[in-house]
């Protein structure tokens, strides 16, 4: 029996009503609203032949035991950004549950493999600035030393917020135990961008997640009086930063799918009567191709040095964070496309600019793929985030088919190419 897409949509609306307000979803991880969402989700498991447990990093696992411990994992995240949308993450978790229900029904509660649904803890990193918290602990790419010094806006430490939810920061790495016996991981997510809408396609198969180079760039000039300093004598740190902010657009445009963003610019002393002596900017560069990413990073550095010299300033760079591009599993990608074609006629392969838990799972060496469904206007992390109901229905059906194909593949009955 195919998955019931109308029940997924009903559940999504119920969750939105329970954990959102007029400004949008408020399921920020490690807050009472998030815990309410998880309790509500646990309530949806009654009468299913499943077990539920929370791992050492706060990820929730729902397990339908099969004849073999070899498992297919489906999932996403229930947490949201503040004033977030109703679909980001929740669509993936609730569709995963629906697919699990269908498999339980079709196999009298005893599938050939174990089927698991995971709700990753703190995908968004909205409160402590650390995205993919639970999935990186699972993958073993986390750093307890870095996590220990994280605080929220009110000075609450991540460690204290975790303890509040029964999670010990020392032990989060034990979540890696969950990796045992996982044969494949599948995640359905909204696109959160405009590509599928522009192509007029409801669904796409995700090639992988783009690599990220994220840097703090500081230009040093000379503070000087805005009235008495002739233009030619200025060493204006903001002028150099501003030229770089425009130049990164050309750098990105030279490389097809690449993106570059200067998201923050702070000026010092930051008063109306002084030439800017110091300007602190951030740069975020992303591409699916590691070579292109490295080229863009070099090009931005060269440009910053050129503009600094021309404005008689100096510049220094320091890396905030980086991650390599992560390509999803080629055969699962083929299966994903085949499933999409069966329900929507046409598919498209696209990279993901945002990172997702699936990237961490893939980094852990588990065959992984994601499916995207079109986002209206490409908007997400906003209360107006939406997807047409008919597209949501197609996404549930296609994801269900993908799960079927993945199970056949895990069982060894799939052809090498779909
Ligand atoms: Zn998400």
Short mmCIF file of C-alpha atoms and ligand atoms in Angstrom, two decimals:
data_model
loop_
_atom_site.label_atom_id
_atom_site.label_comp_id
_atom_site.label_asym_id
_atom_site.label_seq_id
_atom_site.Cartn_x
_atom_site.Cartn_y
_atom_site.Cartn_z
CA UNK A 1 0.00 0.00 0.00
CA UNK A 2 1.48 3.37 -0.94
CA UNK A 3 2.30 5.98 1.69
CA UNK A 4 -0.61 8.21 2.69
CA UNK A 5 0.47 11.72 1.69
CA UNK A 6 -2.67 13.33 3.12
CA UNK A 7 -1.75 12.06 6.59
CA UNK A 8 1.72 13.62 6.26
CA UNK A 9 0.15 16.98 5.43
CA UNK A 10 -2.36 16.69 8.29
CA UNK A 11 0.51 15.89 10.68
CA UNK A 12 2.57 18.82 9.41
CA UNK A 13 -0.34 21.19 10.04
CA UNK A 14 -0.89 19.72 13.51
CA UNK A 15 2.77 20.20 14.39
CA UNK A 16 2.76 23.76 13.06
CA UNK A 17 -0.30 24.61 15.18
CA UNK A 18 1.28 23.03 18.26
CA UNK A 19 4.75 24.59 18.02
CA UNK A 20 4.33 27.73 15.93
CA UNK A 21 2.74 31.15 16.21
CA UNK A 22 1.82 34.02 13.89
CA UNK A 23 5.55 34.53 13.17
CA UNK A 24 6.18 30.92 12.15
CA UNK A 25 7.68 27.73 13.57
CA UNK A 26 9.37 28.15 16.97
CA UNK A 27 10.96 24.72 17.43
CA UNK A 28 14.45 25.94 18.28
CA UNK A 29 16.50 22.97 19.52
CA UNK A 30 16.91 22.45 23.26
CA UNK A 31 13.90 24.66 24.08
CA UNK A 32 10.52 23.63 25.55
CA UNK A 33 8.76 24.04 22.16
CA UNK A 34 11.24 21.62 20.57
CA UNK A 35 10.71 19.11 23.34
CA UNK A 36 6.95 19.53 22.89
CA UNK A 37 7.37 18.71 19.18
CA UNK A 38 9.32 15.57 20.07
CA UNK A 39 6.75 14.44 22.63
CA UNK A 40 4.03 14.96 20.03
CA UNK A 41 6.08 12.90 17.57
CA UNK A 42 6.50 10.11 20.16
CA UNK A 43 2.70 10.09 20.52
CA UNK A 44 2.40 9.32 16.80
CA UNK A 45 4.20 6.02 17.36
CA UNK A 46 1.52 4.46 19.55
CA UNK A 47 0.19 1.24 18.03
CA UNK A 48 3.22 0.84 15.78
CA UNK A 49 5.50 -2.19 16.31
CA UNK A 50 8.48 0.10 16.92
CA UNK A 51 10.88 1.07 19.69
CA UNK A 52 12.06 4.62 20.34
CA UNK A 53 15.21 5.85 22.01
CA UNK A 54 17.29 8.98 22.27
CA UNK A 55 21.03 8.56 21.62
CA UNK A 56 23.88 10.22 23.52
CA UNK A 57 23.71 13.35 21.31
CA UNK A 58 19.95 13.76 21.55
CA UNK A 59 19.02 12.22 18.19
CA UNK A 60 15.75 10.30 18.37
CA UNK A 61 15.66 6.87 16.71
CA UNK A 62 12.49 4.95 15.90
CA UNK A 63 13.18 1.35 15.00
CA UNK A 64 10.98 -1.18 13.22
CA UNK A 65 13.02 -4.37 13.67
CA UNK A 66 13.33 -6.55 10.59
CA UNK A 67 14.48 -10.09 9.88
CA UNK A 68 17.97 -8.69 9.33
CA UNK A 69 19.65 -6.08 11.57
CA UNK A 70 20.89 -4.43 8.36
CA UNK A 71 18.95 -1.18 8.30
CA UNK A 72 17.54 1.48 6.03
CA UNK A 73 17.41 4.85 7.79
CA UNK A 74 15.03 7.66 6.79
CA UNK A 75 14.99 11.02 8.49
CA UNK A 76 15.52 14.73 8.89
CA UNK A 77 15.04 17.20 11.77
CA UNK A 78 12.12 18.55 13.81
CA UNK A 79 13.97 21.61 15.07
CA UNK A 80 13.50 24.95 13.31
CA UNK A 81 15.03 28.40 13.24
CA UNK A 82 13.10 31.07 15.20
CA UNK A 83 10.18 32.29 13.05
CA UNK A 84 10.87 29.40 10.69
CA UNK A 85 8.73 27.63 8.10
CA UNK A 86 6.37 24.69 8.58
CA UNK A 87 8.18 22.29 6.22
CA UNK A 88 11.93 22.68 6.78
CA UNK A 89 12.97 19.39 8.40
CA UNK A 90 9.49 18.42 9.58
CA UNK A 91 8.48 17.26 6.08
CA UNK A 92 11.38 14.80 6.04
CA UNK A 93 10.70 13.35 9.50
CA UNK A 94 6.95 12.98 9.04
CA UNK A 95 7.31 11.50 5.55
CA UNK A 96 9.88 9.06 6.93
CA UNK A 97 7.37 8.01 9.60
CA UNK A 98 4.65 7.55 6.99
CA UNK A 99 6.92 5.39 4.84
CA UNK A 100 7.82 3.30 7.90
CA UNK A 101 4.08 2.85 8.66
CA UNK A 102 3.51 1.62 5.11
CA UNK A 103 6.36 -0.87 5.34
CA UNK A 104 5.07 -2.12 8.71
CA UNK A 105 1.61 -2.60 7.20
CA UNK A 106 2.84 -4.35 4.07
CA UNK A 107 5.09 -6.77 5.96
CA UNK A 108 2.88 -7.50 8.99
CA UNK A 109 5.37 -5.61 11.11
CA UNK A 110 8.34 -7.78 10.07
CA UNK A 111 10.24 -6.32 7.10
CA UNK A 112 13.25 -8.15 5.64
CA UNK A 113 15.52 -5.36 6.96
CA UNK A 114 15.30 -3.09 9.91
CA UNK A 115 13.71 0.26 9.11
CA UNK A 116 14.64 3.27 11.24
CA UNK A 117 13.47 6.87 11.37
CA UNK A 118 15.81 9.47 12.83
CA UNK A 119 15.02 12.97 14.08
CA UNK A 120 18.44 14.66 14.25
CA UNK A 121 19.08 17.02 17.17
CA UNK A 122 19.72 20.69 16.41
CA UNK A 123 20.21 20.63 12.65
CA UNK A 124 19.75 24.39 12.45
CA UNK A 125 22.24 25.57 15.08
CA UNK A 126 19.97 28.59 15.51
CA UNK A 127 20.68 29.14 19.19
CA UNK A 128 24.34 28.19 19.60
CA UNK A 129 25.63 28.79 16.06
CA UNK A 130 26.55 25.15 15.59
CA UNK A 131 24.57 23.48 12.77
CA UNK A 132 24.27 19.68 12.39
CA UNK A 133 24.95 19.09 16.09
CA UNK A 134 23.43 15.62 16.42
CA UNK A 135 24.40 14.28 13.01
CA UNK A 136 28.02 15.40 13.40
CA UNK A 137 28.25 13.59 16.75
CA UNK A 138 26.85 10.55 14.94
CA UNK A 139 29.46 10.96 12.20
CA UNK A 140 32.28 11.61 14.66
CA UNK A 141 33.15 14.99 13.10
CA UNK A 142 32.18 17.02 16.20
CA UNK A 143 34.54 18.72 18.64
CA UNK A 144 33.59 18.67 22.31
CA UNK A 145 36.25 21.32 23.04
CA UNK A 146 34.61 23.71 20.54
CA UNK A 147 31.10 22.84 21.72
CA UNK A 148 31.99 23.45 25.35
CA UNK A 149 32.64 27.16 24.81
CA UNK A 150 29.45 27.84 22.87
CA UNK A 151 26.86 30.12 24.47
CA UNK A 152 23.55 31.56 23.35
CA UNK A 153 22.61 35.24 23.25
CA UNK A 154 21.68 35.18 26.94
CA UNK A 155 24.98 33.62 28.00
CA UNK A 156 23.54 30.13 28.57
CA UNK A 157 26.17 27.55 27.64
CA UNK A 158 25.41 24.78 25.17
CA UNK A 159 26.59 22.39 27.87
CA UNK A 160 23.90 23.65 30.28
CA UNK A 161 21.18 23.58 27.61
CA UNK A 162 22.15 19.99 26.75
CA UNK A 163 22.10 18.98 30.42
CA UNK A 164 18.59 20.44 30.66
CA UNK A 165 17.57 17.90 27.99
CA UNK A 166 19.42 15.04 29.67
CA UNK A 167 22.43 15.13 27.30
CA UNK A 168 25.97 15.02 28.73
CA UNK A 169 28.41 16.93 26.55
CA UNK A 170 31.24 14.50 27.40
CA UNK A 171 29.32 11.58 25.97
CA UNK A 172 27.87 12.93 22.71
CA UNK A 173 30.42 10.94 20.68
CA UNK A 174 28.68 7.76 21.81
CA UNK A 175 26.02 8.57 19.21
CA UNK A 176 28.46 6.97 16.74
CA UNK A 177 27.22 3.59 17.97
CA UNK A 178 24.04 4.19 15.99
CA UNK A 179 26.06 3.79 12.77
CA UNK A 180 26.15 0.04 13.20
CA UNK A 181 24.34 -1.95 10.48
CA UNK A 182 23.12 1.10 8.53
CA UNK A 183 23.08 0.18 4.83
CA UNK A 184 21.64 3.43 3.47
CA UNK A 185 20.23 6.81 4.51
CA UNK A 186 17.54 8.74 2.64
CA UNK A 187 16.27 12.25 3.35
CA UNK A 188 13.41 14.24 1.83
CA UNK A 189 13.70 18.02 2.22
CA UNK A 190 12.29 21.19 0.72
CA UNK A 191 14.70 22.78 -1.75
CA UNK A 192 14.83 26.16 0.05
CA UNK A 193 15.94 27.74 -3.23
CA UNK A 194 14.40 28.73 -6.59
CA UNK A 195 15.93 26.19 -9.00
CA UNK A 196 13.12 23.61 -9.28
CA UNK A 197 10.44 26.29 -9.46
CA UNK A 198 12.30 28.04 -12.26
CA UNK A 199 12.52 24.74 -14.18
CA UNK A 200 8.84 24.03 -13.53
CA UNK A 201 9.70 20.73 -11.83
CA UNK A 202 8.24 19.51 -8.53
CA UNK A 203 11.12 17.21 -7.52
CA UNK A 204 14.87 16.90 -7.85
CA UNK A 205 17.63 14.44 -6.93
CA UNK A 206 20.38 16.05 -4.87
CA UNK A 207 23.94 15.55 -6.13
CA UNK A 208 25.49 16.43 -2.80
CA UNK A 209 26.12 19.40 -0.58
CA UNK A 210 28.40 22.21 -1.58
CA UNK A 211 31.71 22.67 0.19
CA UNK A 212 32.03 25.83 2.25
CA UNK A 213 34.94 28.21 2.89
CA UNK A 214 33.97 30.68 5.61
CA UNK A 215 36.41 33.43 6.62
CA UNK A 216 36.69 36.56 8.71
CA UNK A 217 38.43 39.31 6.74
CA UNK A 218 39.72 42.39 8.53
CA UNK A 219 40.87 45.51 6.68
CA UNK A 220 43.06 47.91 8.65
CA UNK A 221 43.26 51.56 7.59
CA UNK A 222 43.53 54.73 9.63
CA UNK A 223 40.86 56.38 11.74
CA UNK A 224 40.73 60.06 10.84
CA UNK A 225 38.46 63.08 11.19
CA UNK A 226 35.73 63.11 8.53
CA UNK A 227 35.89 66.90 8.20
CA UNK A 228 39.60 67.59 8.08
CA UNK A 229 40.97 64.58 6.13
CA UNK A 230 41.15 65.22 2.35
CA UNK A 231 39.84 62.34 0.23
CA UNK A 232 43.26 61.61 -1.25
CA UNK A 233 44.81 61.25 2.20
CA UNK A 234 42.40 58.69 3.55
CA UNK A 235 43.13 55.08 4.37
CA UNK A 236 39.50 53.98 4.42
CA UNK A 237 39.12 50.34 5.51
CA UNK A 238 35.45 50.31 4.49
CA UNK A 239 36.31 51.36 0.94
CA UNK A 240 38.53 48.31 0.55
CA UNK A 241 35.88 46.00 2.04
CA UNK A 242 33.17 47.51 -0.15
CA UNK A 243 35.19 46.88 -3.31
CA UNK A 244 35.65 43.25 -2.25
CA UNK A 245 31.91 42.93 -1.55
CA UNK A 246 31.24 43.81 -5.22
CA UNK A 247 34.14 41.75 -6.58
CA UNK A 248 32.95 38.47 -5.02
CA UNK A 249 29.89 38.68 -7.27
CA UNK A 250 32.12 38.48 -10.36
CA UNK A 251 34.15 35.70 -8.75
CA UNK A 252 31.01 33.62 -8.15
CA UNK A 253 29.61 34.35 -11.63
CA UNK A 254 32.72 32.91 -13.29
CA UNK A 255 31.88 29.49 -11.78
CA UNK A 256 28.34 28.33 -12.81
CA UNK A 257 26.66 27.14 -9.58
CA UNK A 258 29.02 28.84 -7.13
CA UNK A 259 27.88 31.39 -4.54
CA UNK A 260 29.80 33.98 -2.50
CA UNK A 261 28.28 36.08 0.27
CA UNK A 262 29.63 38.88 2.43
CA UNK A 263 27.06 38.54 5.19
CA UNK A 264 28.46 40.80 7.87
CA UNK A 265 30.39 44.07 7.78
CA UNK A 266 31.32 45.95 10.96
CA UNK A 267 33.05 49.31 10.95
CA UNK A 268 35.23 50.85 13.67
CA UNK A 269 34.97 53.31 15.28
CA UNK A 270 31.60 53.22 13.50
CA UNK A 271 30.67 56.84 14.05
CA UNK A 272 29.42 59.40 11.57
CA UNK A 273 32.41 61.73 11.96
CA UNK A 274 35.29 59.32 11.41
CA UNK A 275 36.88 57.61 8.42
CA UNK A 276 36.69 53.86 9.05
CA UNK A 277 39.97 52.66 10.56
CA UNK A 278 39.06 49.01 10.80
CA UNK A 279 36.48 46.97 8.95
CA UNK A 280 35.61 43.40 9.89
CA UNK A 281 33.78 41.42 7.22
CA UNK A 282 32.80 37.80 6.73
CA UNK A 283 32.91 35.82 3.51
CA UNK A 284 31.04 32.58 2.80
CA UNK A 285 31.92 30.76 -0.45
CA UNK A 286 30.29 27.54 -1.66
CA UNK A 287 30.58 25.11 -4.53
CA UNK A 288 30.11 21.40 -5.18
CA UNK A 289 33.54 21.17 -6.82
CA UNK A 290 36.50 21.30 -4.43
CA UNK A 291 38.80 22.71 -7.14
CA UNK A 292 36.41 25.55 -7.95
CA UNK A 293 36.02 26.31 -4.26
CA UNK A 294 39.79 26.51 -3.84
CA UNK A 295 40.05 28.77 -6.89
CA UNK A 296 37.36 31.12 -5.60
CA UNK A 297 39.06 31.31 -2.22
CA UNK A 298 42.36 32.23 -3.91
CA UNK A 299 40.68 34.78 -6.17
CA UNK A 300 38.96 36.48 -3.23
CA UNK A 301 42.24 36.62 -1.30
CA UNK A 302 44.06 38.15 -4.26
CA UNK A 303 41.31 40.70 -4.81
CA UNK A 304 41.31 41.67 -1.12
CA UNK A 305 45.07 42.29 -1.20
CA UNK A 306 44.77 44.34 -4.38
CA UNK A 307 41.98 46.54 -2.96
CA UNK A 308 43.78 46.89 0.37
CA UNK A 309 46.92 48.08 -1.44
CA UNK A 310 44.97 50.52 -3.61
CA UNK A 311 43.23 51.97 -0.55
CA UNK A 312 46.54 52.03 1.36
CA UNK A 313 45.20 49.54 3.90
CA UNK A 314 46.28 46.08 5.03
CA UNK A 315 44.17 42.95 5.17
CA UNK A 316 44.21 39.76 7.20
CA UNK A 317 42.20 36.58 6.81
CA UNK A 318 41.24 33.98 9.35
CA UNK A 319 39.24 30.84 8.66
CA UNK A 320 36.01 30.61 10.64
CA UNK A 321 35.00 27.20 9.35
CA UNK A 322 35.18 25.06 6.26
CA UNK A 323 33.81 21.79 4.98
CA UNK A 324 34.64 19.89 1.82
CA UNK A 325 31.99 19.27 -0.85
CA UNK A 326 30.14 16.03 -0.16
CA UNK A 327 28.85 14.00 -3.11
CA UNK A 328 25.96 11.63 -2.48
CA UNK A 329 26.00 7.96 -3.45
CA UNK A 330 25.91 7.52 -7.25
CA UNK A 331 23.65 4.47 -7.29
CA UNK A 332 21.20 5.91 -4.76
CA UNK A 333 21.16 9.06 -6.89
CA UNK A 334 20.10 6.93 -9.87
CA UNK A 335 17.38 5.29 -7.76
CA UNK A 336 16.21 8.72 -6.60
CA UNK A 337 15.92 9.94 -10.18
CA UNK A 338 14.06 6.78 -11.21
CA UNK A 339 11.56 7.25 -8.35
CA UNK A 340 11.03 10.89 -9.30
CA UNK A 341 10.50 10.03 -12.96
CA UNK A 342 7.88 7.43 -12.04
CA UNK A 343 5.71 9.94 -10.18
CA UNK A 344 6.53 13.27 -11.84
CA UNK A 345 7.70 12.33 -15.33
CA UNK A 346 10.85 14.38 -15.26
CA UNK A 347 13.70 14.75 -12.80
CA UNK A 348 16.60 17.14 -12.37
CA UNK A 349 19.91 16.78 -10.55
CA UNK A 350 20.98 19.73 -8.45
CA UNK A 351 23.51 20.48 -5.72
CA UNK A 352 22.43 21.68 -2.30
CA UNK A 353 23.79 25.03 -1.16
CA UNK A 354 22.59 24.59 2.42
CA UNK A 355 24.20 21.84 4.46
CA UNK A 356 22.01 19.03 5.70
CA UNK A 357 22.29 16.17 8.17
CA UNK A 358 22.58 13.89 5.13
CA UNK A 359 26.01 15.41 4.48
CA UNK A 360 27.26 14.22 7.88
CA UNK A 361 25.75 10.76 7.34
CA UNK A 362 27.50 10.56 3.98
CA UNK A 363 30.77 11.68 5.58
CA UNK A 364 30.43 8.72 7.95
CA UNK A 365 30.71 6.48 4.89
CA UNK A 366 27.03 5.49 4.69
CA UNK A 367 25.47 5.44 1.19
CA UNK A 368 23.21 8.50 1.23
CA UNK A 369 20.95 10.49 -1.03
CA UNK A 370 18.48 13.36 -0.66
CA UNK A 371 15.35 14.26 -2.59
CA UNK A 372 14.25 17.89 -2.91
CA UNK A 373 10.73 19.17 -3.43
CA UNK A 374 10.10 22.60 -4.90
CA UNK A 375 9.83 25.61 -2.56
CA UNK A 376 7.35 28.34 -3.51
CA UNK A 377 9.39 31.42 -4.41
CA UNK A 378 12.50 29.59 -3.21
CA UNK A 379 11.88 31.00 0.27
CA UNK A 380 12.76 29.22 3.52
CA UNK A 381 13.74 30.08 7.12
CA UNK A 382 10.72 32.36 6.98
CA UNK A 383 7.09 31.96 8.03
CA UNK A 384 6.01 32.31 4.39
CA UNK A 385 7.97 29.16 3.46
CA UNK A 386 5.61 26.92 1.49
CA UNK A 387 5.28 24.12 -1.06
CA UNK A 388 2.19 23.47 -3.19
CA UNK A 389 0.05 20.72 -1.70
CA UNK A 390 0.15 18.74 -4.95
CA UNK A 391 3.95 18.88 -4.84
CA UNK A 392 3.99 17.73 -1.21
CA UNK A 393 1.84 14.76 -2.26
CA UNK A 394 4.18 13.91 -5.12
CA UNK A 395 7.18 14.16 -2.81
CA UNK A 396 5.73 11.66 -0.32
CA UNK A 397 4.87 9.22 -3.11
CA UNK A 398 8.27 9.56 -4.77
CA UNK A 399 10.13 9.21 -1.46
CA UNK A 400 8.11 6.08 -0.69
CA UNK A 401 9.17 4.63 -4.05
CA UNK A 402 12.78 5.58 -3.36
CA UNK A 403 12.60 3.70 -0.04
CA UNK A 404 11.25 0.66 -1.93
CA UNK A 405 14.07 0.82 -4.45
CA UNK A 406 16.67 1.28 -1.73
CA UNK A 407 15.34 -1.78 0.10
CA UNK A 408 15.57 -3.83 -3.08
CA UNK A 409 19.12 -2.56 -3.55
CA UNK A 410 20.10 -3.38 0.04
CA UNK A 411 18.64 -6.84 -0.52
CA UNK A 412 20.82 -7.26 -3.59
CA UNK A 413 17.95 -7.70 -6.01
CA UNK A 414 18.41 -4.38 -7.77
CA UNK A 415 20.03 -4.13 -11.16
CA UNK A 416 23.27 -2.14 -11.17
CA UNK A 417 21.47 0.66 -13.03
CA UNK A 418 17.76 1.45 -12.60
ZN1 LIG B 1 16.32 21.71 7.21
#
